[in-house]
mmCIF file of C-alpha atoms in Angstrom:
data_model
loop_
_atom_site.group_PDB
_atom_site.id
_atom_site.type_symbol
_atom_site.label_atom_id
_atom_site.label_comp_id
_atom_site.label_asym_id
_atom_site.label_seq_id
_atom_site.Cartn_x
_atom_site.Cartn_y
_atom_site.Cartn_z
ATOM 1 C CA MET Z 688 153.000 93.525 105.334
ATOM 2 C CA THR Z 689 149.915 92.888 103.200
ATOM 3 C CA GLU Z 690 146.655 93.946 104.806
ATOM 4 C CA LEU Z 691 143.847 91.493 105.477
ATOM 5 C CA ILE Z 692 140.625 92.085 103.540
ATOM 6 C CA ARG Z 693 137.093 90.852 104.194
ATOM 7 C CA LEU Z 694 136.415 87.749 102.088
ATOM 8 C CA SER Z 695 133.082 89.052 100.718
ATOM 9 C CA LYS Z 696 134.745 92.309 99.656
ATOM 10 C CA ARG Z 697 137.570 90.435 97.905
ATOM 11 C CA MET Z 698 135.054 88.238 96.061
ATOM 12 C CA SER Z 699 133.243 91.374 94.863
ATOM 13 C CA GLU Z 700 136.546 92.983 93.766
ATOM 14 C CA LEU Z 701 137.352 89.887 91.719
ATOM 15 C CA GLY Z 702 133.949 90.113 89.993
ATOM 16 C CA LEU Z 703 132.805 86.734 91.323
ATOM 17 C CA CYS Z 704 129.574 88.127 92.762
ATOM 18 C CA SER Z 705 128.168 90.990 94.820
ATOM 19 C CA ARG Z 706 129.074 91.315 98.502
ATOM 20 C CA ARG Z 707 125.527 90.300 99.469
ATOM 21 C CA GLU Z 708 125.781 87.174 97.294
ATOM 22 C CA ALA Z 709 129.205 86.425 98.769
ATOM 23 C CA ASP Z 710 127.784 86.466 102.292
ATOM 24 C CA GLU Z 711 124.959 84.126 101.202
ATOM 25 C CA TRP Z 712 127.440 81.687 99.629
ATOM 26 C CA ILE Z 713 129.761 81.777 102.645
ATOM 27 C CA ALA Z 714 126.820 81.025 104.964
ATOM 28 C CA LYS Z 715 125.918 78.023 102.772
ATOM 29 C CA GLY Z 716 129.491 76.679 102.826
ATOM 30 C CA TRP Z 717 130.004 77.236 99.096
ATOM 31 C CA VAL Z 718 133.263 79.229 99.340
ATOM 32 C CA ARG Z 719 136.772 77.847 99.789
ATOM 33 C CA VAL Z 720 139.987 79.750 100.466
ATOM 34 C CA ASP Z 721 143.154 77.824 99.576
ATOM 35 C CA GLY Z 722 140.981 74.694 99.436
ATOM 36 C CA LYS Z 723 139.430 75.129 102.888
ATOM 37 C CA VAL Z 724 135.686 75.765 103.289
ATOM 38 C CA ILE Z 725 134.992 79.133 104.935
ATOM 39 C CA ALA Z 726 131.564 79.324 106.578
ATOM 40 C CA GLU Z 727 132.036 82.233 108.983
ATOM 41 C CA LEU Z 728 130.760 85.644 107.871
ATOM 42 C CA GLY Z 729 133.264 88.448 108.322
ATOM 43 C CA THR Z 730 136.291 86.206 107.697
ATOM 44 C CA LYS Z 731 139.327 88.155 106.471
ATOM 45 C CA ILE Z 732 141.938 86.855 104.059
ATOM 46 C CA LEU Z 733 145.101 88.026 102.313
ATOM 47 C CA PRO Z 734 144.612 89.353 98.744
ATOM 48 C CA HIS Z 735 146.858 86.651 97.190
ATOM 49 C CA GLN Z 736 144.906 83.715 98.693
ATOM 50 C CA LYS Z 737 143.024 81.560 96.181
ATOM 51 C CA ILE Z 738 139.215 81.703 96.306
ATOM 52 C CA THR Z 739 137.111 78.972 94.700
ATOM 53 C CA ILE Z 740 133.342 78.573 94.713
ATOM 54 C CA GLU Z 741 131.298 75.391 94.635
ATOM 55 C CA ARG Z 742 129.305 74.451 91.552
ATOM 56 C CA GLN Z 743 126.021 75.086 93.380
ATOM 57 C CA ALA Z 744 126.893 78.790 93.597
ATOM 58 C CA ALA Z 745 127.646 79.054 89.881
ATOM 59 C CA ALA Z 746 124.441 77.153 89.069
ATOM 60 C CA GLU Z 747 122.361 79.437 91.275
ATOM 61 C CA GLN Z 748 123.970 82.519 89.741
ATOM 62 C CA SER Z 749 123.242 81.310 86.201
ATOM 63 C CA LYS Z 750 119.513 81.213 87.013
ATOM 64 C CA ARG Z 751 119.442 84.867 87.990
ATOM 65 C CA VAL Z 752 117.630 87.071 85.515
ATOM 66 C CA THR Z 753 118.174 90.593 84.224
ATOM 67 C CA ILE Z 754 115.174 92.433 82.836
ATOM 68 C CA LEU Z 755 114.846 95.500 80.593
ATOM 69 C CA ILE Z 756 111.702 97.578 81.010
ATOM 70 C CA ASN Z 757 110.492 100.648 79.151
ATOM 71 C CA LYS Z 758 109.366 102.599 82.206
ATOM 72 C CA PRO Z 759 106.388 104.929 81.715
ATOM 73 C CA VAL Z 760 105.854 108.247 83.535
ATOM 74 C CA GLY Z 761 104.280 107.798 86.971
ATOM 75 C CA TYR Z 762 106.292 104.762 88.095
ATOM 76 C CA VAL Z 763 109.230 104.982 90.492
ATOM 77 C CA SER Z 764 112.397 102.970 89.879
ATOM 78 C CA GLY Z 765 112.765 101.372 93.302
ATOM 79 C CA GLN Z 766 110.539 101.069 96.372
ATOM 80 C CA ALA Z 767 106.928 102.290 96.222
ATOM 81 C CA GLU Z 768 106.666 105.863 97.496
ATOM 82 C CA ASP Z 769 103.931 108.486 97.970
ATOM 83 C CA GLY Z 770 101.326 106.140 96.544
ATOM 84 C CA TYR Z 771 103.251 105.583 93.286
ATOM 85 C CA LEU Z 772 103.876 102.056 92.043
ATOM 86 C CA PRO Z 773 107.411 100.732 91.532
ATOM 87 C CA ALA Z 774 108.435 99.687 88.019
ATOM 88 C CA ILE Z 775 108.718 96.061 89.187
ATOM 89 C CA ALA Z 776 104.886 96.013 89.391
ATOM 90 C CA LEU Z 777 104.865 95.994 85.566
ATOM 91 C CA ILE Z 778 106.837 92.752 85.394
ATOM 92 C CA LYS Z 779 104.093 90.200 84.889
ATOM 93 C CA PRO Z 780 103.403 87.744 82.058
ATOM 94 C CA GLU Z 781 100.853 89.922 80.241
ATOM 95 C CA ASN Z 782 103.375 92.796 79.949
ATOM 96 C CA ARG Z 783 106.188 90.674 78.486
ATOM 97 C CA TRP Z 784 107.095 91.918 75.004
ATOM 98 C CA SER Z 785 105.917 89.482 72.346
ATOM 99 C CA GLU Z 786 109.255 89.881 70.538
ATOM 100 C CA CYS Z 787 111.390 88.882 73.566
ATOM 101 C CA LYS Z 788 113.955 86.433 72.141
ATOM 102 C CA VAL Z 789 114.992 84.724 75.398
ATOM 103 C CA ASN Z 790 113.645 81.227 75.913
ATOM 104 C CA THR Z 791 112.972 81.684 79.640
ATOM 105 C CA SER Z 792 109.588 81.161 81.265
ATOM 106 C CA PHE Z 793 108.457 83.816 83.717
ATOM 107 C CA HIS Z 794 108.145 82.700 87.334
ATOM 108 C CA PRO Z 795 107.309 84.884 90.363
ATOM 109 C CA THR Z 796 110.572 83.788 92.056
ATOM 110 C CA GLN Z 797 112.354 85.966 89.470
ATOM 111 C CA LEU Z 798 110.941 89.005 91.295
ATOM 112 C CA ARG Z 799 112.845 88.105 94.467
ATOM 113 C CA SER Z 800 115.958 90.224 94.960
ATOM 114 C CA LEU Z 801 115.237 91.915 91.613
ATOM 115 C CA VAL Z 802 116.619 95.423 92.066
ATOM 116 C CA PRO Z 803 116.965 98.449 89.781
ATOM 117 C CA ALA Z 804 120.537 98.975 88.568
ATOM 118 C CA GLY Z 805 120.297 102.758 88.455
ATOM 119 C CA ARG Z 806 117.426 105.189 88.830
ATOM 120 C CA LEU Z 807 115.043 106.816 86.398
ATOM 121 C CA ASP Z 808 112.885 109.436 88.077
ATOM 122 C CA ILE Z 809 109.100 109.371 88.140
ATOM 123 C CA ASP Z 810 108.714 111.977 85.360
ATOM 124 C CA SER Z 811 111.140 110.196 83.013
ATOM 125 C CA VAL Z 812 110.596 107.299 80.619
ATOM 126 C CA GLY Z 813 112.720 104.717 78.881
ATOM 127 C CA LEU Z 814 115.261 102.023 79.618
ATOM 128 C CA LEU Z 815 115.419 100.721 83.186
ATOM 129 C CA ILE Z 816 117.440 97.635 84.119
ATOM 130 C CA LEU Z 817 116.333 95.381 86.977
ATOM 131 C CA THR Z 818 118.600 92.498 87.926
ATOM 132 C CA GLN Z 819 119.078 89.641 90.374
ATOM 133 C CA ASP Z 820 122.761 89.475 89.372
ATOM 134 C CA GLY Z 821 125.041 91.445 91.688
ATOM 135 C CA ARG Z 822 127.811 91.480 89.072
ATOM 136 C CA ILE Z 823 125.599 93.418 86.649
ATOM 137 C CA ALA Z 824 124.430 95.827 89.357
ATOM 138 C CA LYS Z 825 128.058 96.549 90.267
ATOM 139 C CA LYS Z 826 129.008 97.070 86.619
ATOM 140 C CA LEU Z 827 126.197 99.591 86.074
ATOM 141 C CA ILE Z 828 126.088 101.494 89.352
ATOM 142 C CA GLY Z 829 129.293 100.581 91.174
ATOM 143 C CA GLU Z 830 131.566 103.349 92.367
ATOM 144 C CA ASN Z 831 133.967 102.935 89.434
ATOM 145 C CA SER Z 832 131.373 102.280 86.719
ATOM 146 C CA GLU Z 833 132.439 103.450 83.259
ATOM 147 C CA VAL Z 834 129.173 102.474 81.534
ATOM 148 C CA GLU Z 835 127.589 105.225 79.422
ATOM 149 C CA LYS Z 836 123.918 106.153 79.705
ATOM 150 C CA GLU Z 837 122.283 107.942 76.748
ATOM 151 C CA TYR Z 838 119.211 110.181 77.036
ATOM 152 C CA LEU Z 839 117.045 112.183 74.646
ATOM 153 C CA VAL Z 840 115.947 115.357 76.408
ATOM 154 C CA ARG Z 841 113.246 117.730 75.150
ATOM 155 C CA VAL Z 842 113.804 121.259 76.479
ATOM 156 C CA VAL Z 843 112.406 124.785 76.459
ATOM 157 C CA TYR Z 844 114.768 127.779 76.815
ATOM 158 C CA ASN Z 845 113.310 130.279 79.266
ATOM 159 C CA LYS Z 846 115.370 133.255 78.080
ATOM 160 C CA PRO Z 847 115.180 135.238 74.815
ATOM 161 C CA GLY Z 848 116.895 133.724 71.771
ATOM 162 C CA ARG Z 849 118.764 130.427 71.758
ATOM 163 C CA LEU Z 850 121.011 128.761 74.293
ATOM 164 C CA PRO Z 851 124.508 130.274 73.861
ATOM 165 C CA ASP Z 852 127.301 127.935 72.746
ATOM 166 C CA SER Z 853 129.163 128.794 75.965
ATOM 167 C CA ASP Z 854 126.299 127.311 78.010
ATOM 168 C CA LEU Z 855 126.261 124.190 75.829
ATOM 169 C CA ARG Z 856 129.979 123.828 76.579
ATOM 170 C CA LEU Z 857 129.159 124.143 80.307
ATOM 171 C CA LEU Z 858 126.698 121.259 80.000
ATOM 172 C CA ASN Z 859 129.507 119.186 78.489
ATOM 173 C CA HIS Z 860 131.926 120.051 81.286
ATOM 174 C CA GLY Z 861 132.174 122.667 83.987
ATOM 175 C CA LEU Z 862 129.052 122.327 86.145
ATOM 176 C CA SER Z 863 128.960 121.163 89.757
ATOM 177 C CA LEU Z 864 126.148 119.554 91.759
ATOM 178 C CA ASP Z 865 126.006 119.367 95.558
ATOM 179 C CA GLY Z 866 129.432 120.967 95.744
ATOM 180 C CA LYS Z 867 131.087 118.336 93.548
ATOM 181 C CA LYS Z 868 132.321 118.826 89.986
ATOM 182 C CA LEU Z 869 130.475 116.663 87.466
ATOM 183 C CA LEU Z 870 132.338 114.258 85.202
ATOM 184 C CA PRO Z 871 132.648 115.324 81.551
ATOM 185 C CA ALA Z 872 129.473 114.590 79.549
ATOM 186 C CA GLN Z 873 128.619 114.583 75.848
ATOM 187 C CA VAL Z 874 125.757 116.976 75.136
ATOM 188 C CA ARG Z 875 124.679 118.090 71.679
ATOM 189 C CA TRP Z 876 121.570 119.282 69.863
ATOM 190 C CA GLN Z 877 119.554 116.610 68.042
ATOM 191 C CA ASN Z 878 117.105 119.179 66.663
ATOM 192 C CA ASP Z 879 115.708 122.601 67.660
ATOM 193 C CA ASP Z 880 114.229 121.464 70.969
ATOM 194 C CA GLN Z 881 115.945 118.165 71.790
ATOM 195 C CA LEU Z 882 119.352 117.460 73.293
ATOM 196 C CA GLN Z 883 121.273 114.198 73.425
ATOM 197 C CA PHE Z 884 123.020 113.588 76.762
ATOM 198 C CA ILE Z 885 125.620 110.840 77.276
ATOM 199 C CA LEU Z 886 126.714 110.497 80.909
ATOM 200 C CA LYS Z 887 128.869 108.124 82.941
ATOM 201 C CA GLU Z 888 127.260 109.046 86.259
ATOM 202 C CA GLY Z 889 123.708 109.341 87.522
ATOM 203 C CA LYS Z 890 123.157 111.755 90.376
ATOM 204 C CA LYS Z 891 119.552 112.332 91.456
ATOM 205 C CA ARG Z 892 117.692 114.360 88.792
ATOM 206 C CA GLN Z 893 121.106 115.230 87.346
ATOM 207 C CA ILE Z 894 120.037 116.162 83.803
ATOM 208 C CA ARG Z 895 117.093 118.288 84.966
ATOM 209 C CA ARG Z 896 119.311 120.130 87.441
ATOM 210 C CA MET Z 897 122.077 120.660 84.855
ATOM 211 C CA CYS Z 898 119.564 122.104 82.415
ATOM 212 C CA GLU Z 899 118.093 124.450 85.034
ATOM 213 C CA MET Z 900 121.562 125.912 85.628
ATOM 214 C CA VAL Z 901 121.718 127.196 82.040
ATOM 215 C CA GLY Z 902 118.094 128.326 81.753
ATOM 216 C CA LEU Z 903 116.603 125.213 80.140
ATOM 217 C CA LYS Z 904 113.416 123.548 81.359
ATOM 218 C CA VAL Z 905 113.150 119.808 80.689
ATOM 219 C CA VAL Z 906 109.727 118.876 79.305
ATOM 220 C CA GLY Z 907 110.554 115.285 78.347
ATOM 221 C CA LEU Z 908 113.355 112.859 79.218
ATOM 222 C CA LYS Z 909 113.872 109.381 77.786
ATOM 223 C CA ARG Z 910 116.776 106.994 78.413
ATOM 224 C CA VAL Z 911 117.518 105.069 75.231
ATOM 225 C CA ARG Z 912 120.778 103.234 75.973
ATOM 226 C CA ILE Z 913 122.856 101.832 78.845
ATOM 227 C CA GLY Z 914 126.306 100.797 77.654
ATOM 228 C CA LYS Z 915 125.796 98.744 74.468
ATOM 229 C CA VAL Z 916 122.232 97.771 75.431
ATOM 230 C CA ARG Z 917 119.560 99.821 73.661
ATOM 231 C CA LEU Z 918 115.887 100.365 74.400
ATOM 232 C CA GLY Z 919 115.159 99.759 70.718
ATOM 233 C CA LYS Z 920 111.531 99.004 69.873
ATOM 234 C CA LEU Z 921 110.533 97.794 73.338
ATOM 235 C CA PRO Z 922 107.058 99.330 73.860
ATOM 236 C CA GLU Z 923 106.349 101.591 76.833
ATOM 237 C CA GLY Z 924 105.184 99.634 79.880
ATOM 238 C CA GLN Z 925 106.528 96.318 78.540
ATOM 239 C CA TRP Z 926 109.608 94.278 79.456
ATOM 240 C CA ARG Z 927 111.967 91.611 78.150
ATOM 241 C CA TYR Z 928 114.882 89.519 79.393
ATOM 242 C CA LEU Z 929 118.473 90.546 78.688
ATOM 243 C CA ARG Z 930 119.958 88.222 76.078
ATOM 244 C CA ASP Z 931 123.243 86.358 76.634
ATOM 245 C CA ASP Z 932 124.734 88.140 73.615
ATOM 246 C CA GLU Z 933 124.041 91.635 75.017
ATOM 247 C CA PRO Z 934 127.053 92.809 77.045
ATOM 248 C CA PHE Z 935 126.802 96.246 78.645
ATOM 249 C CA ASN Z 936 130.405 97.093 77.716
#
C-alpha cells in the first residue's frame, strides 16, 4: 500500500515551490489535487495524485527576486547578531551595481522573505545569494544539493617547510568534522600562499576548520562561484539581480 504524504512536502519534492510557499498557496486556495481545490493545511495525498496550481501562484512566484551580493568582511549572512549588520542591509538602491543587466526596478517589498541561500561567515568575503524563491534555496542548500561552491583561500603554514602532499590529499578527502566524514572536495594550490577549494557542502566554518587540522591558518577567504554563477567583477559591498540566463547547474 502506498503511503500518504503531506501535500506541501510532495509539492517541494516535485520542485513546484518550497514547503513554506506550498502552505501559503494552499491557504489561499491556489492548489488543486486531481482537480479539487485543497485549502486545508496538513492535507495528505498519495504520491501518484495530480497536483496543479492556479495561475496566481505562478504569477506571484515569477515576481520573486534572487540577488547576488559581494559580501564584505564584518557583515553576517543571516540575522543581525552581536551588533553586526546582516548582508541584506546592503541591498538598497545606492549599492546596486551600475552594470546590473536585469531590467527590474528595486522596491522594498523585494526585501520581504529574502533569505540567504547558504552562509558566508563574518570574516569571509565574496558571493552570497539571497532569494525569495524557495526553489532556488532548495537547490543551493537542500539536503541533496549537488551545487559546487568555489573559494579562494589565502593561508599561512604554521609548521616548518611546506604543507606535505599527504596533508593536501587529506584536504581533498579523508577529514571529518563533528564526527561525520566530509564529502570529497577539490583542493589545489593556486600559488605559494593561496588554495582553491571546491566543495559540495557548507558546514559552519568548514574550510577554516579543515585547514586548522593540517596546520594551516586561513588569513583570507573569498567565495567566487556557486554552481555556474560567478562573482565576476561585482564590486565589494554591491549587489545585482540574478539574470534569467544564469542557471546554477
